[in-house]
Amino acid sequence: MKLATLAMAVGLLPLVAGAPTAKPIILRNLAAPRYFGAAANTTFLFNDKNYTEVISTQVAVKWENIEPEPNGFDFGPADEIVRFAESVGAQMRGHNFMWGNQLPPWVNTSLTATELDKALENHITAIMDHYRGKIYAWDVINEMISDNTPNETFKDNIWTQKFGEEAMPKALAYARAVDKQPKLYINDYGIESINSKSDTLYDVVSGFLADGVPIDAIGFQCHFTLGQIPTDLEANLQRFAALGLDVAVTELDINLRGPANATALAQQARDYWSVVHACVNTRRCVSVSVWGVSDDHSWIPNGEVLPWDAEKQPKPAFYAIADAFEGKPRP
Ligand SMILES: *[C@@H]1O[C@H](CO)[C@@H](O)[C@H](O)[C@H]1NC(C)=O
Ligand SMILES: *[C@@H]1O[C@H](CO)[C@@H](O)[C@H](O)[C@H]1NC(C)=O
Ligand SMILES: *[C@@H]1O[C@H](CO)[C@@H](O)[C@H](O)[C@H]1NC(C)=O
Ligand SMILES: *[C@@H]1O[C@H](CO)[C@@H](O)[C@H](O)[C@H]1NC(C)=O
Ligand SMILES: *[C@@H]1O[C@H](CO)[C@@H](O)[C@H](O)[C@H]1NC(C)=O
């Protein structure tokens, strides 16, 4: 997200399911050496006990306006989630620095390119400094590739208006200059298949690598609709990995577009399995993160998109994720 919002996905959290007598299924253990994570939502993390339990067990927190005014940073809510993650032994991803949406009002077109450049550097430096040693991966860039490829390469937003094709390299270079440890990601949607948009990203990133722009990994959001997992997801992950990059599934959810029934839940389970399987089959795929935890707190209302239902009970998708990490066949 943006200059103003930061959301974090916490990985490595134990997600337990199963009858008291059965051996508990702990996704974070099954995923190793990969991470299994979830975006934690601060609105509920400290208010819905069952949600918190699944998370401690698992998370998705998002806080708005970390920099509501120029140089006025509010780290409070973000610090809470970081403390929480540490308390449950979770790895954290940070999200994000450069996005065309959800910008605070003071970041607008009235700034000159020089002023915006300074604001960007300042923002990245202050936040990465604050969380030094606590975040293993940053989505430095979010959703910058155009939806009108190949005619247009980058989205038309304040960053590309002011910096042109230098926008992404600037943010990545500022991030690397602050801290060499975290993996630096470009995160996007619509790039999960081999298609015009992912081809464009592939070319952009190849150019970055040739030019020495610091980039470590690509995040594939993976917001899917039921029954529509691209069959070439794995081949696509592998072609980016072959460039020498890590890849990750960063915002996975699968939309039923209607109330759950047994048929739809079984298909959703197969779909989750397919995505996790594609990651497991790709050596440099480092993590799978779901975008939320339970269906009642998803960003997509009434889509029944997640592996836990509104009562925080594991759905068939949960068991399918476990199967995929364990190398078991598609359910
Ligand atoms: C929390 O879980 C318990 C046990 O499953 C259930 O009885 C209770 O209704 C849940 N609370 C909420 C707020 O969902
Ligand atoms: C645009 O940014 C300038 C400089 O930060 C600020 O003074 C102005 O109020 C902003 N405009 C809007 C509409 O928020
Ligand atoms: C790209 O531009 C060509 C020529 O102007 C046009 O025919 C085509 O529809 C455009 N494609 C997209 C995806 O906008
Ligand atoms: C089950 O749910 C799916 C997805 O919402 C829907 O398309 C399908 O018609 C439903 N089937 C039944 C038997 O209700
Ligand atoms: C967090 O919860 C709020 C309120 O339900 C919702 O609007 C928002 O989209 C959620 N964020 C994420 C990342 O799921």
GROMACS .gro file of C-alpha atoms and ligand atoms in nm:
model
  401
    1MET     CA    1   0.000   0.000   0.000
    2LYS     CA    2   0.113   0.329  -0.017
    3LEU     CA    3   0.297   0.594   0.147
    4ALA     CA    4   0.046   0.602   0.428
    5THR     CA    5  -0.075   0.259   0.511
    6LEU     CA    6   0.117  -0.036   0.629
    7ALA     CA    7  -0.022  -0.384   0.665
    8MET     CA    8   0.168  -0.683   0.776
    9ALA     CA    9   0.139  -1.049   0.721
   10VAL     CA   10   0.265  -1.270   0.994
   11GLY     CA   11   0.405  -1.605   0.905
   12LEU     CA   12   0.518  -1.905   1.104
   13LEU     CA   13   0.218  -1.899   1.331
   14PRO     CA   14   0.087  -2.232   1.443
   15LEU     CA   15  -0.261  -2.300   1.313
   16VAL     CA   16  -0.408  -2.584   1.503
   17ALA     CA   17  -0.708  -2.790   1.407
   18GLY     CA   18  -0.832  -3.135   1.485
   19ALA     CA   19  -1.022  -3.316   1.756
   20PRO     CA   20  -0.848  -3.322   2.095
   21THR     CA   21  -0.746  -3.684   2.040
   22ALA     CA   22  -0.625  -3.635   1.682
   23LYS     CA   23  -0.275  -3.515   1.605
   24PRO     CA   24  -0.313  -3.138   1.565
   25ILE     CA   25  -0.249  -2.995   1.221
   26ILE     CA   26  -0.007  -2.704   1.245
   27LEU     CA   27   0.027  -2.536   0.910
   28ARG     CA   28   0.333  -2.337   0.999
   29ASN     CA   29   0.517  -2.658   1.079
   30LEU     CA   30   0.396  -2.839   0.769
   31ALA     CA   31   0.502  -2.543   0.553
   32ALA     CA   32   0.867  -2.545   0.668
   33PRO     CA   33   1.110  -2.451   0.523
   34ARG     CA   34   0.852  -2.218   0.370
   35TYR     CA   35   0.638  -1.979   0.570
   36PHE     CA   36   0.265  -1.998   0.598
   37GLY     CA   37   0.123  -1.658   0.688
   38ALA     CA   38  -0.188  -1.447   0.709
   39ALA     CA   39  -0.253  -1.077   0.691
   40ALA     CA   40  -0.364  -0.969   1.037
   41ASN     CA   41  -0.636  -0.712   1.085
   42THR     CA   42  -0.573  -0.487   1.386
   43THR     CA   43  -0.940  -0.403   1.405
   44PHE     CA   44  -0.998  -0.752   1.538
   45LEU     CA   45  -0.664  -0.873   1.660
   46PHE     CA   46  -0.711  -0.730   2.006
   47ASN     CA   47  -1.092  -0.743   2.014
   48ASP     CA   48  -1.215  -1.077   1.886
   49LYS     CA   49  -1.080  -1.344   2.114
   50ASN     CA   50  -1.145  -1.634   1.879
   51TYR     CA   51  -0.977  -1.452   1.595
   52THR     CA   52  -0.674  -1.380   1.811
   53GLU     CA   53  -0.661  -1.745   1.908
   54VAL     CA   54  -0.660  -1.867   1.551
   55ILE     CA   55  -0.389  -1.617   1.484
   56SER     CA   56  -0.168  -1.719   1.772
   57THR     CA   57  -0.213  -1.939   1.555
   58GLN     CA   58  -0.238  -1.652   1.275
   59VAL     CA   59  -0.272  -1.284   1.172
   60ALA     CA   60  -0.377  -0.996   0.952
   61VAL     CA   61  -0.335  -0.645   1.073
   62LYS     CA   62  -0.357  -0.333   0.877
   63TRP     CA   63  -0.322   0.012   1.012
   64GLU     CA   64  -0.397   0.333   0.835
   65ASN     CA   65  -0.201   0.651   0.834
   66ILE     CA   66   0.134   0.562   0.970
   67GLU     CA   67   0.237   0.906   0.842
   68PRO     CA   68  -0.084   1.113   0.852
   69GLU     CA   69   0.113   1.438   0.827
   70PRO     CA   70   0.454   1.512   0.679
   71ASN     CA   71   0.707   1.363   0.921
   72GLY     CA   72   0.429   1.289   1.169
   73PHE     CA   73   0.468   0.917   1.214
   74ASP     CA   74   0.224   0.714   1.421
   75PHE     CA   75   0.383   0.378   1.483
   76GLY     CA   76   0.152   0.283   1.770
   77PRO     CA   77  -0.082   0.029   1.610
   78ALA     CA   78   0.193  -0.116   1.393
   79ASP     CA   79   0.415  -0.158   1.696
   80GLU     CA   80   0.137  -0.354   1.864
   81ILE     CA   81   0.121  -0.609   1.586
   82VAL     CA   82   0.499  -0.637   1.578
   83ARG     CA   83   0.503  -0.706   1.953
   84PHE     CA   84   0.225  -0.958   1.905
   85ALA     CA   85   0.415  -1.132   1.625
   86GLU     CA   86   0.726  -1.151   1.842
   87SER     CA   87   0.525  -1.298   2.129
   88VAL     CA   88   0.407  -1.586   1.911
   89GLY     CA   89   0.737  -1.635   1.729
   90ALA     CA   90   0.606  -1.514   1.394
   91GLN     CA   91   0.808  -1.384   1.103
   92MET     CA   92   0.676  -1.060   0.961
   93ARG     CA   93   0.638  -0.916   0.614
   94GLY     CA   94   0.585  -0.542   0.575
   95HIS     CA   95   0.341  -0.391   0.323
   96ASN     CA   96   0.412  -0.136   0.160
   97PHE     CA   97   0.588   0.185   0.049
   98MET     CA   98   0.487   0.271  -0.305
   99TRP     CA   99   0.125   0.235  -0.414
  100GLY     CA  100  -0.105   0.462  -0.612
  101ASN     CA  101  -0.390   0.426  -0.360
  102GLN     CA  102  -0.454   0.518   0.002
  103LEU     CA  103  -0.214   0.809   0.010
  104PRO     CA  104  -0.245   1.068   0.284
  105PRO     CA  105  -0.383   1.404   0.159
  106TRP     CA  106  -0.049   1.577   0.192
  107VAL     CA  107   0.098   1.348  -0.073
  108ASN     CA  108  -0.067   1.497  -0.380
  109THR     CA  109   0.014   1.643  -0.718
  110SER     CA  110   0.086   1.986  -0.573
  111LEU     CA  111   0.423   1.852  -0.458
  112THR     CA  112   0.709   1.900  -0.700
  113ALA     CA  113   0.901   1.592  -0.812
  114THR     CA  114   1.185   1.697  -0.583
  115GLU     CA  115   0.953   1.735  -0.285
  116LEU     CA  116   0.787   1.401  -0.352
  117ASP     CA  117   1.125   1.234  -0.394
  118LYS     CA  118   1.235   1.367  -0.056
  119ALA     CA  119   0.906   1.256   0.103
  120LEU     CA  120   0.944   0.906  -0.038
  121GLU     CA  121   1.300   0.869   0.082
  122ASN     CA  122   1.208   1.006   0.421
  123HIS     CA  123   0.908   0.778   0.456
  124ILE     CA  124   1.095   0.460   0.363
  125THR     CA  125   1.393   0.553   0.578
  126ALA     CA  126   1.191   0.634   0.890
  127ILE     CA  127   0.977   0.319   0.873
  128MET     CA  128   1.253   0.077   0.786
  129ASP     CA  129   1.474   0.226   1.056
  130HIS     CA  130   1.196   0.187   1.310
  131TYR     CA  131   1.141  -0.180   1.225
  132ARG     CA  132   1.504  -0.273   1.163
  133GLY     CA  133   1.564  -0.639   1.245
  134LYS     CA  134   1.193  -0.719   1.281
  135ILE     CA  135   1.071  -0.753   0.922
  136TYR     CA  136   1.215  -1.023   0.695
  137ALA     CA  137   1.051  -0.894   0.375
  138TRP     CA  138   0.909  -0.561   0.256
  139ASP     CA  139   0.660  -0.514  -0.024
  140VAL     CA  140   0.841  -0.201  -0.138
  141ILE     CA  141   0.625  -0.171  -0.448
  142ASN     CA  142   0.256  -0.253  -0.476
  143GLU     CA  143   0.045  -0.266  -0.793
  144MET     CA  144   0.248  -0.044  -1.023
  145ILE     CA  145   0.214  -0.240  -1.349
  146SER     CA  146  -0.060  -0.116  -1.583
  147ASP     CA  147  -0.375  -0.313  -1.661
  148ASN     CA  148  -0.340  -0.195  -2.021
  149THR     CA  149  -0.024  -0.377  -2.115
  150PRO     CA  150   0.146  -0.394  -2.355
  151ASN     CA  151   0.033  -0.047  -2.463
  152GLU     CA  152   0.113   0.101  -2.125
  153THR     CA  153   0.378  -0.035  -1.888
  154PHE     CA  154   0.309   0.144  -1.560
  155LYS     CA  155  -0.012   0.257  -1.395
  156ASP     CA  156  -0.083   0.626  -1.422
  157ASN     CA  157  -0.045   0.752  -1.064
  158ILE     CA  158   0.137   1.018  -0.870
  159TRP     CA  159   0.462   0.818  -0.869
  160THR     CA  160   0.475   0.761  -1.243
  161GLN     CA  161   0.351   1.112  -1.315
  162LYS     CA  162   0.637   1.261  -1.115
  163PHE     CA  163   0.915   1.005  -1.170
  164GLY     CA  164   0.823   0.814  -1.487
  165GLU     CA  165   1.001   0.483  -1.516
  166GLU     CA  166   1.238   0.583  -1.235
  167ALA     CA  167   0.959   0.544  -0.975
  168MET     CA  168   1.014   0.181  -0.881
  169PRO     CA  169   1.397   0.192  -0.894
  170LYS     CA  170   1.392   0.496  -0.663
  171ALA     CA  171   1.184   0.322  -0.395
  172LEU     CA  172   1.387   0.002  -0.417
  173ALA     CA  173   1.716   0.190  -0.394
  174TYR     CA  174   1.601   0.391  -0.092
  175ALA     CA  175   1.490   0.071   0.080
  176ARG     CA  176   1.819  -0.107   0.016
  177ALA     CA  177   2.013   0.196   0.135
  178VAL     CA  178   1.838   0.186   0.473
  179ASP     CA  179   1.877  -0.183   0.546
  180LYS     CA  180   2.049  -0.459   0.349
  181GLN     CA  181   1.881  -0.745   0.538
  182PRO     CA  182   1.513  -0.754   0.439
  183LYS     CA  183   1.412  -0.904   0.107
  184LEU     CA  184   1.272  -0.635  -0.122
  185TYR     CA  185   0.954  -0.727  -0.311
  186ILE     CA  186   0.748  -0.604  -0.601
  187ASN     CA  187   0.390  -0.716  -0.529
  188ASP     CA  188   0.106  -0.718  -0.783
  189TYR     CA  189  -0.222  -0.873  -0.895
  190GLY     CA  190  -0.318  -1.015  -1.232
  191ILE     CA  191   0.036  -1.149  -1.281
  192GLU     CA  192  -0.036  -1.505  -1.161
  193SER     CA  193  -0.075  -1.644  -1.511
  194ILE     CA  194   0.160  -1.611  -1.808
  195ASN     CA  195  -0.015  -1.318  -1.972
  196SER     CA  196   0.051  -0.972  -2.107
  197LYS     CA  197   0.071  -0.812  -1.761
  198SER     CA  198   0.311  -1.071  -1.619
  199ASP     CA  199   0.516  -1.055  -1.941
  200THR     CA  200   0.546  -0.681  -1.891
  201LEU     CA  201   0.654  -0.725  -1.529
  202TYR     CA  202   0.900  -0.992  -1.642
  203ASP     CA  203   1.057  -0.747  -1.888
  204VAL     CA  204   1.063  -0.464  -1.633
  205VAL     CA  205   1.228  -0.680  -1.370
  206SER     CA  206   1.477  -0.825  -1.619
  207GLY     CA  207   1.574  -0.468  -1.699
  208PHE     CA  208   1.612  -0.387  -1.329
  209LEU     CA  209   1.840  -0.686  -1.278
  210ALA     CA  210   2.053  -0.586  -1.577
  211ASP     CA  211   2.077  -0.231  -1.441
  212GLY     CA  212   2.161  -0.335  -1.086
  213VAL     CA  213   1.836  -0.210  -0.933
  214PRO     CA  214   1.798  -0.384  -0.594
  215ILE     CA  215   1.513  -0.635  -0.620
  216ASP     CA  216   1.499  -0.971  -0.446
  217ALA     CA  217   1.156  -1.113  -0.503
  218ILE     CA  218   0.813  -1.097  -0.665
  219GLY     CA  219   0.490  -1.125  -0.466
  220PHE     CA  220   0.191  -1.274  -0.648
  221GLN     CA  221  -0.127  -1.158  -0.475
  222CYS     CA  222  -0.345  -1.451  -0.588
  223HIS     CA  223  -0.695  -1.315  -0.523
  224PHE     CA  224  -0.881  -1.586  -0.714
  225THR     CA  225  -1.238  -1.676  -0.802
  226LEU     CA  226  -1.361  -2.030  -0.738
  227GLY     CA  227  -1.252  -2.275  -1.007
  228GLN     CA  228  -1.030  -2.020  -1.183
  229ILE     CA  229  -0.677  -2.099  -1.065
  230PRO     CA  230  -0.450  -2.049  -1.367
  231THR     CA  231  -0.308  -2.382  -1.480
  232ASP     CA  232   0.022  -2.211  -1.560
  233LEU     CA  233   0.069  -2.058  -1.213
  234GLU     CA  234   0.358  -2.290  -1.137
  235ALA     CA  235   0.528  -2.233  -1.473
  236ASN     CA  236   0.491  -1.861  -1.418
  237LEU     CA  237   0.641  -1.872  -1.066
  238GLN     CA  238   0.927  -2.075  -1.207
  239ARG     CA  239   1.013  -1.835  -1.487
  240PHE     CA  240   1.050  -1.550  -1.236
  241ALA     CA  241   1.250  -1.776  -1.004
  242ALA     CA  242   1.475  -1.858  -1.299
  243LEU     CA  243   1.573  -1.490  -1.311
  244GLY     CA  244   1.734  -1.548  -0.970
  245LEU     CA  245   1.448  -1.405  -0.765
  246ASP     CA  246   1.247  -1.542  -0.476
  247VAL     CA  247   0.873  -1.568  -0.536
  248ALA     CA  248   0.583  -1.576  -0.290
  249VAL     CA  249   0.207  -1.605  -0.278
  250THR     CA  250   0.119  -1.295  -0.077
  251GLU     CA  251  -0.257  -1.232  -0.058
  252LEU     CA  252  -0.429  -1.561  -0.133
  253ASP     CA  253  -0.805  -1.593  -0.109
  254ILE     CA  254  -1.061  -1.777  -0.322
  255ASN     CA  255  -1.399  -1.615  -0.374
  256LEU     CA  256  -1.710  -1.838  -0.377
  257ARG     CA  257  -1.922  -1.541  -0.488
  258GLY     CA  258  -2.214  -1.681  -0.297
  259PRO     CA  259  -2.306  -1.865   0.020
  260ALA     CA  260  -2.107  -2.179   0.095
  261ASN     CA  261  -2.234  -2.525   0.009
  262ALA     CA  262  -2.057  -2.861   0.010
  263THR     CA  263  -1.977  -2.858  -0.361
  264ALA     CA  264  -1.832  -2.509  -0.353
  265LEU     CA  265  -1.629  -2.579  -0.038
  266ALA     CA  266  -1.484  -2.893  -0.196
  267GLN     CA  267  -1.385  -2.697  -0.509
  268GLN     CA  268  -1.237  -2.423  -0.290
  269ALA     CA  269  -1.029  -2.686  -0.112
  270ARG     CA  270  -0.896  -2.815  -0.446
  271ASP     CA  271  -0.819  -2.458  -0.551
  272TYR     CA  272  -0.626  -2.384  -0.232
  273TRP     CA  273  -0.439  -2.710  -0.278
  274SER     CA  274  -0.344  -2.614  -0.636
  275VAL     CA  275  -0.198  -2.281  -0.531
  276VAL     CA  276   0.001  -2.419  -0.238
  277HIS     CA  277   0.117  -2.710  -0.454
  278ALA     CA  278   0.249  -2.468  -0.718
  279CYS     CA  279   0.453  -2.295  -0.448
  280VAL     CA  280   0.580  -2.620  -0.297
  281ASN     CA  281   0.694  -2.734  -0.644
  282THR     CA  282   0.892  -2.414  -0.693
  283ARG     CA  283   1.221  -2.423  -0.505
  284ARG     CA  284   1.244  -2.046  -0.465
  285CYS     CA  285   0.883  -2.001  -0.354
  286VAL     CA  286   0.936  -1.892   0.006
  287SER     CA  287   0.588  -1.838   0.147
  288VAL     CA  288   0.215  -1.863   0.110
  289SER     CA  289   0.012  -1.593   0.288
  290VAL     CA  290  -0.364  -1.574   0.299
  291TRP     CA  291  -0.534  -1.232   0.296
  292GLY     CA  292  -0.710  -1.257   0.627
  293VAL     CA  293  -0.798  -1.545   0.851
  294SER     CA  294  -1.170  -1.606   0.893
  295ASP     CA  295  -1.458  -1.533   0.654
  296ASP     CA  296  -1.628  -1.287   0.889
  297HIS     CA  297  -1.331  -1.046   0.879
  298SER     CA  298  -1.231  -1.069   0.515
  299TRP     CA  299  -1.201  -0.762   0.291
  300ILE     CA  300  -1.451  -0.946   0.065
  301PRO     CA  301  -1.779  -0.971   0.252
  302ASN     CA  302  -1.998  -1.274   0.171
  303GLY     CA  303  -1.734  -1.436  -0.046
  304GLU     CA  304  -1.648  -1.710   0.204
  305VAL     CA  305  -1.296  -1.665   0.072
  306LEU     CA  306  -1.072  -1.789   0.355
  307PRO     CA  307  -0.965  -2.121   0.512
  308TRP     CA  308  -1.154  -2.052   0.839
  309ASP     CA  309  -1.525  -1.984   0.858
  310ALA     CA  310  -1.698  -1.708   1.054
  311GLU     CA  311  -1.690  -1.926   1.368
  312LYS     CA  312  -1.314  -1.963   1.318
  313GLN     CA  313  -1.356  -2.332   1.239
  314PRO     CA  314  -1.125  -2.482   0.975
  315LYS     CA  315  -1.293  -2.534   0.637
  316PRO     CA  316  -1.206  -2.806   0.383
  317ALA     CA  317  -0.958  -2.554   0.237
  318PHE     CA  318  -0.760  -2.567   0.561
  319TYR     CA  319  -0.706  -2.943   0.534
  320ALA     CA  320  -0.623  -2.908   0.164
  321ILE     CA  321  -0.351  -2.655   0.244
  322ALA     CA  322  -0.205  -2.902   0.495
  323ASP     CA  323  -0.219  -3.179   0.231
  324ALA     CA  324  -0.040  -2.967  -0.026
  325PHE     CA  325   0.241  -2.876   0.216
  326GLU     CA  326   0.272  -3.246   0.305
  327GLY     CA  327   0.296  -3.350  -0.059
  328LYS     CA  328  -0.036  -3.535  -0.048
  329PRO     CA  329  -0.257  -3.553  -0.358
  330ARG     CA  330  -0.526  -3.304  -0.453
  331PRO     CA  331  -0.842  -3.370  -0.250
  332LIG     C1  332  -1.578  -1.819   2.020
  332LIG     O1  333  -1.567  -1.961   2.015
  332LIG     C2  334  -1.651  -2.028   2.107
  332LIG     C3  335  -1.616  -2.176   2.102
  332LIG     O2  336  -1.612  -2.221   1.968
  332LIG     C4  337  -1.798  -1.998   2.073
  332LIG     O3  338  -1.884  -2.060   2.166
  332LIG     C5  339  -1.820  -1.847   2.077
  332LIG     O4  340  -1.951  -1.817   2.033
  332LIG     C6  341  -1.719  -1.776   1.987
  332LIG     N1  342  -1.732  -1.631   2.005
  332LIG     C7  343  -1.752  -1.549   1.904
  332LIG     C8  344  -1.763  -1.405   1.939
  332LIG     O5  345  -1.758  -1.587   1.787
  333LIG     C1  346  -0.177   1.886  -0.114
  333LIG     O1  347  -0.049   1.889  -0.051
  333LIG     C2  348  -0.013   2.015  -0.002
  333LIG     C3  349   0.131   2.003   0.046
  333LIG     O2  350   0.148   1.897   0.136
  333LIG     C4  351  -0.110   2.056   0.109
  333LIG     O3  352  -0.077   2.184   0.160
  333LIG     C5  353  -0.251   2.056   0.053
  333LIG     O4  354  -0.343   2.081   0.157
  333LIG     C6  355  -0.283   1.924  -0.012
  333LIG     N1  356  -0.410   1.930  -0.080
  333LIG     C7  357  -0.513   1.851  -0.047
  333LIG     C8  358  -0.636   1.865  -0.133
  333LIG     O5  359  -0.511   1.772   0.046
  334LIG     C1  360  -0.331  -0.120  -2.774
  334LIG     O1  361  -0.323  -0.026  -2.881
  334LIG     C2  362  -0.371  -0.079  -3.003
  334LIG     C3  363  -0.344   0.023  -3.112
  334LIG     O2  364  -0.384   0.152  -3.069
  334LIG     C4  365  -0.520  -0.109  -2.989
  334LIG     O3  366  -0.571  -0.164  -3.108
  334LIG     C5  367  -0.537  -0.211  -2.877
  334LIG     O4  368  -0.674  -0.234  -2.853
  334LIG     C6  369  -0.472  -0.160  -2.749
  334LIG     N1  370  -0.475  -0.266  -2.649
  334LIG     C7  371  -0.516  -0.244  -2.523
  334LIG     C8  372  -0.511  -0.364  -2.433
  334LIG     O5  373  -0.552  -0.136  -2.481
  335LIG     C1  374  -2.296  -2.382  -0.446
  335LIG     O1  375  -2.225  -2.259  -0.441
  335LIG     C2  376  -2.175  -2.217  -0.566
  335LIG     C3  377  -2.092  -2.092  -0.541
  335LIG     O2  378  -2.167  -1.992  -0.477
  335LIG     C4  379  -2.290  -2.193  -0.661
  335LIG     O3  380  -2.240  -2.151  -0.787
  335LIG     C5  381  -2.369  -2.321  -0.677
  335LIG     O4  382  -2.482  -2.297  -0.757
  335LIG     C6  383  -2.413  -2.373  -0.541
  335LIG     N1  384  -2.471  -2.505  -0.557
  335LIG     C7  385  -2.581  -2.541  -0.494
  335LIG     C8  386  -2.627  -2.682  -0.519
  335LIG     O5  387  -2.644  -2.465  -0.422
  336LIG     C1  388  -0.992  -0.530   0.814
  336LIG     O1  389  -1.123  -0.524   0.860
  336LIG     C2  390  -1.196  -0.413   0.811
  336LIG     C3  391  -1.332  -0.410   0.877
  336LIG     O2  392  -1.402  -0.529   0.852
  336LIG     C4  393  -1.207  -0.427   0.658
  336LIG     O3  394  -1.273  -0.316   0.605
  336LIG     C5  395  -1.067  -0.436   0.599
  336LIG     O4  396  -1.075  -0.457   0.459
  336LIG     C6  397  -0.990  -0.549   0.664
  336LIG     N1  398  -0.853  -0.551   0.610
  336LIG     C7  399  -0.798  -0.662   0.560
  336LIG     C8  400  -0.656  -0.648   0.514
  336LIG     O5  401  -0.856  -0.769   0.552
   0.00000   0.00000   0.00000
